Coordinates of C-alpha atoms in Angstrom, one line a residue:
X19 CA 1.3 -8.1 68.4
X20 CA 4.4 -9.3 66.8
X21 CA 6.3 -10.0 69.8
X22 CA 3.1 -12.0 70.9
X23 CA 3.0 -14.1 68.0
X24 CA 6.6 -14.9 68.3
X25 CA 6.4 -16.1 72.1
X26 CA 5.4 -19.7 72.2
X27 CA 3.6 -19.4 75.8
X28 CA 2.1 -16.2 77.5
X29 CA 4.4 -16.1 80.1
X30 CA 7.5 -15.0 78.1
X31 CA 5.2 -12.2 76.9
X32 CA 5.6 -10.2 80.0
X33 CA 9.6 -9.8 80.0
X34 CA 9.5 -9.0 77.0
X35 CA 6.7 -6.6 76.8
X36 CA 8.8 -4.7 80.2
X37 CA 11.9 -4.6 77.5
X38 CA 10.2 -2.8 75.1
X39 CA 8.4 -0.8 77.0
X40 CA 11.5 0.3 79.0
X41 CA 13.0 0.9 75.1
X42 CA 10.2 3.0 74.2
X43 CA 10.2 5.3 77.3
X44 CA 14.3 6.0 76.9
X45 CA 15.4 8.9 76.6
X46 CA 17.0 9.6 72.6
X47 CA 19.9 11.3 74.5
X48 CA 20.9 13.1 77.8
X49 CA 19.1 16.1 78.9
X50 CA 19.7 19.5 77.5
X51 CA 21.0 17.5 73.7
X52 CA 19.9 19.0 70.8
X53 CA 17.4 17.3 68.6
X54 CA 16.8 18.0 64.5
X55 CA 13.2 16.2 63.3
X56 CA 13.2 15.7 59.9
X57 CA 9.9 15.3 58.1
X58 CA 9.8 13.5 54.8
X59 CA 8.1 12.3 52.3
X60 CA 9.4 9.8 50.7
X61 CA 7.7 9.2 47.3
X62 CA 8.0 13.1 45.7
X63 CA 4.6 14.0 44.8
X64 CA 3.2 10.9 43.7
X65 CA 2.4 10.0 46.9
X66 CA 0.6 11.4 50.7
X67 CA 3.4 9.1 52.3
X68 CA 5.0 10.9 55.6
X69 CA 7.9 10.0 57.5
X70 CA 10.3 11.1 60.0
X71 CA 14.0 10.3 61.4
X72 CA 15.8 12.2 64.1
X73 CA 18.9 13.4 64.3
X74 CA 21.2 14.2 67.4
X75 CA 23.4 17.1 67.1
X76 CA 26.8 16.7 68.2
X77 CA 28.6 19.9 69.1
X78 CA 31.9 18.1 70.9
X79 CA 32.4 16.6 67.4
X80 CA 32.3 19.3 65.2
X81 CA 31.3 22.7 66.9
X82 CA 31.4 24.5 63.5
X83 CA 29.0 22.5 61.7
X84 CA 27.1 21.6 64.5
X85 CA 26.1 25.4 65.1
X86 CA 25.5 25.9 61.6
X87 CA 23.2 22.6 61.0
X88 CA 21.1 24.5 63.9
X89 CA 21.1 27.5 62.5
X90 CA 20.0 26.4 59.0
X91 CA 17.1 24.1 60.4
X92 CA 16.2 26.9 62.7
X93 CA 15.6 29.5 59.7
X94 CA 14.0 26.6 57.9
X95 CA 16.6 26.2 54.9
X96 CA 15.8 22.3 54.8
X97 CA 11.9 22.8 54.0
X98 CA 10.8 21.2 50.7
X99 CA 14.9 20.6 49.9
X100 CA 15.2 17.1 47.7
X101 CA 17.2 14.0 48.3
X102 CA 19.2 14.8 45.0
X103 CA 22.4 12.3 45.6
X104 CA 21.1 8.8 46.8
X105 CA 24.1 6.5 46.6
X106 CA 23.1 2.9 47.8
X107 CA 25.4 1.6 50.3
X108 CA 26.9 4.6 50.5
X109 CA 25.2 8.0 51.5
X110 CA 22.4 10.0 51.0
X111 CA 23.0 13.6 50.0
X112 CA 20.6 17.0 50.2
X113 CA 21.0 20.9 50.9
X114 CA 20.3 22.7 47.8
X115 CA 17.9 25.0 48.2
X116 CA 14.8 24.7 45.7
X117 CA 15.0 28.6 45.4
X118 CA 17.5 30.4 43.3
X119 CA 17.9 33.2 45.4
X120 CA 18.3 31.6 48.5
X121 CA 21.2 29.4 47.0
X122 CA 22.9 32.3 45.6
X123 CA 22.7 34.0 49.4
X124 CA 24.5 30.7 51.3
X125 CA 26.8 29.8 48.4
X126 CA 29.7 32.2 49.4
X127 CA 28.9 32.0 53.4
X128 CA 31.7 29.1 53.9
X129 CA 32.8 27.8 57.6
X130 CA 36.3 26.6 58.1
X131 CA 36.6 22.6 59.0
X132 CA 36.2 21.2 62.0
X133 CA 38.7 18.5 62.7
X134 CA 37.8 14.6 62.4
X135 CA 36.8 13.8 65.7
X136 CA 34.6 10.7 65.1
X137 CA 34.7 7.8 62.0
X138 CA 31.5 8.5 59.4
X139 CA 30.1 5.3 60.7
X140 CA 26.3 4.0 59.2
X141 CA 23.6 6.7 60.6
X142 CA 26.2 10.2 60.9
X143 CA 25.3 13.4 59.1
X144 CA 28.1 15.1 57.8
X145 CA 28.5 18.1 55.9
X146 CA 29.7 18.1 52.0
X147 CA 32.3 20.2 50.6
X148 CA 34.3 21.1 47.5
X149 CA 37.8 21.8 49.5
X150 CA 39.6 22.8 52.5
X151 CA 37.2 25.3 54.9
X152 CA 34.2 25.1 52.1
X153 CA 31.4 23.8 53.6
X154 CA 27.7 25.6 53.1
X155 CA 24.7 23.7 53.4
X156 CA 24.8 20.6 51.6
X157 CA 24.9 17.3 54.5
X158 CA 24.9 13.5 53.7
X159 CA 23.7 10.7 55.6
X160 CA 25.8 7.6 55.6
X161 CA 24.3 4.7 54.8
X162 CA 27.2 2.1 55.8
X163 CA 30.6 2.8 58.0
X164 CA 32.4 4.9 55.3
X165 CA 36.0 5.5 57.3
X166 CA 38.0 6.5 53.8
X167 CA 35.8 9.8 54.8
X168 CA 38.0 10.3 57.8
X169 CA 41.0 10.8 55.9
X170 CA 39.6 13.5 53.3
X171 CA 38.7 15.7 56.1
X172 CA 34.6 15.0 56.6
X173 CA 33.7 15.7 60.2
X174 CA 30.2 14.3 61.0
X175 CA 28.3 16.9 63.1
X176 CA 25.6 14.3 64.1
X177 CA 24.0 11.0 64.5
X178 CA 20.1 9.6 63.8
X179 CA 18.8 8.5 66.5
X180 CA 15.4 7.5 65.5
X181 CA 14.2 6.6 61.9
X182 CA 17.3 5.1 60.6
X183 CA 14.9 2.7 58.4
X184 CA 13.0 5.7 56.9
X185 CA 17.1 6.9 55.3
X186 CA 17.3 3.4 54.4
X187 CA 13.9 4.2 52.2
X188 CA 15.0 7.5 50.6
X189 CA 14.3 7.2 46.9
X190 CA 17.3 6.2 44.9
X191 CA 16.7 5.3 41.3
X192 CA 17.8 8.9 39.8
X193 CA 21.3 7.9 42.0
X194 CA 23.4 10.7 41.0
X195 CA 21.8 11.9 37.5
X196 CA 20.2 15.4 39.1
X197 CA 22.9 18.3 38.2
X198 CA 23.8 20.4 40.9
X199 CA 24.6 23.4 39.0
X200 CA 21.0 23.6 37.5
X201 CA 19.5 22.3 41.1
X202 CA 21.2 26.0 42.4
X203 CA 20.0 28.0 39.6
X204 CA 16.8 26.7 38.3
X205 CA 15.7 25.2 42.3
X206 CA 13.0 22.9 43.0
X207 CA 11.1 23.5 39.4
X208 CA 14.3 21.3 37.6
X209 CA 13.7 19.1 40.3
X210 CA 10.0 18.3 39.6
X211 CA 10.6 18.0 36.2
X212 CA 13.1 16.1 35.4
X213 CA 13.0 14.2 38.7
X214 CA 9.5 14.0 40.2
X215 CA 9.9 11.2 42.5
X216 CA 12.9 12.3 44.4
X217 CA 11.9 12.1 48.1
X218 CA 12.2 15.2 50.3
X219 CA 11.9 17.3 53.3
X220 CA 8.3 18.5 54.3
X221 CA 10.1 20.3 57.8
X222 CA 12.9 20.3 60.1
X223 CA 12.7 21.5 63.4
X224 CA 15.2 21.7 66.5
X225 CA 14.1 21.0 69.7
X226 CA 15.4 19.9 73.1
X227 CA 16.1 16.4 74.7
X228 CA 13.0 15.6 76.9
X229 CA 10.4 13.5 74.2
X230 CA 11.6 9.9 74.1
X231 CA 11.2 7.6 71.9
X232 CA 7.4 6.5 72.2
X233 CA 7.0 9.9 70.8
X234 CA 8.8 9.2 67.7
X235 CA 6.5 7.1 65.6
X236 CA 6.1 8.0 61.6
X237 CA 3.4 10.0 60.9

């Protein structure tokens, strides 16, 4: 209805209604691409608000952490995990898993670096690290072209495709206050406590390139 408003006569309606229908129906990526859904809610618990962004996997960037950013999403490792860095024009950061145990269990299983194939431009997920051939489960979301990242060795694995405004929404206002030390050994109930409005993941789920992008409105 938007677009209608806009138009000052009916007749430009009709082009541009063809462009955006044309946009809805294409395809997110080629056929045979990986795709990662991300559900989230956005306001902790305060709130019944649900969202979604998609993210393309990239293997020819980073075949390392692209096979182990399937791998976690596919044994469910994201579920219920909180936004617990929110940097504003910067990045977004989660991968701690709100159980103890489970942190303990993917804390030591490190993969070796992939090299810098692509710039951490606004929109690419990229694992964190402490060092050289550290990476684990953490990943960050850039929220602007951050290219100093290059040069330190962060290899983004991945790009949203859909629901880039939903990042943009992510709560910020703890910004970097949640510890990660007590995130891995107290999990989710430090979270809730000391942080209750930190947005999070409700799922993430792989599947194949096939849906387009009329499929991907927020729930």
């Amino acid at each position: 209805d938007s677009v209608k408003a806009a138009s000052p006569a009916g007749v430009h309606n009709q082009p541009e209604a063809a462009a955006l229908a044309s946009l809805a129906s294409a395809p997110l990526a080629p056929p045979g691409s990986i795709l990662l859904d991300f559900g989230v809610q956005l306001s902790g618990l305060s709130s019944s608000q649900h969202d979604k962004f998609t993210v393309l996997v990239h293997p020819e960037w980073a075949p390392l952490g692209a096979a182990r950013l399937i791998e976690l999403v596919k044994q469910g490792f994201y579920s219920e995990t909180r936004f617990f860095r929110v940097v504003p024009n910067f990045m977004v950061q989660w991968g701690i898993s709100g159980d103890p145990a489970t942190s303990a269990k993917w804390r030591s299983n490190t993969i070796k670096d992939d090299e810098v194939k692509t710039s951490n431009k606004r929109g690419t997920l990229t694992f964190a690290t402490s060092g050289k051939d550290q990476r684990t489960t953490q990943i960050f979301i850039n929220f602007k072209d951050n290219a100093f990242l290059d040069k330190m060795g962060f290899s983004p694995v991945g790009e949203v495709v859909a629901g880039m405004d939903v990042v943009d929404r992510i709560y910020s206002g703890y910004g970097e206050k949640p510890n990660q030390g007590r995130i891995q050994s107290e999990g989710t109930a430090y979270l809730q406590h000391n942080f209750p409005d930190l947005s999070y993941i409700l799922s993430a789920t792989v599947r194949a390139e096939g849906a387009s992008a009329a499929g991907l409105s927020h729930a």
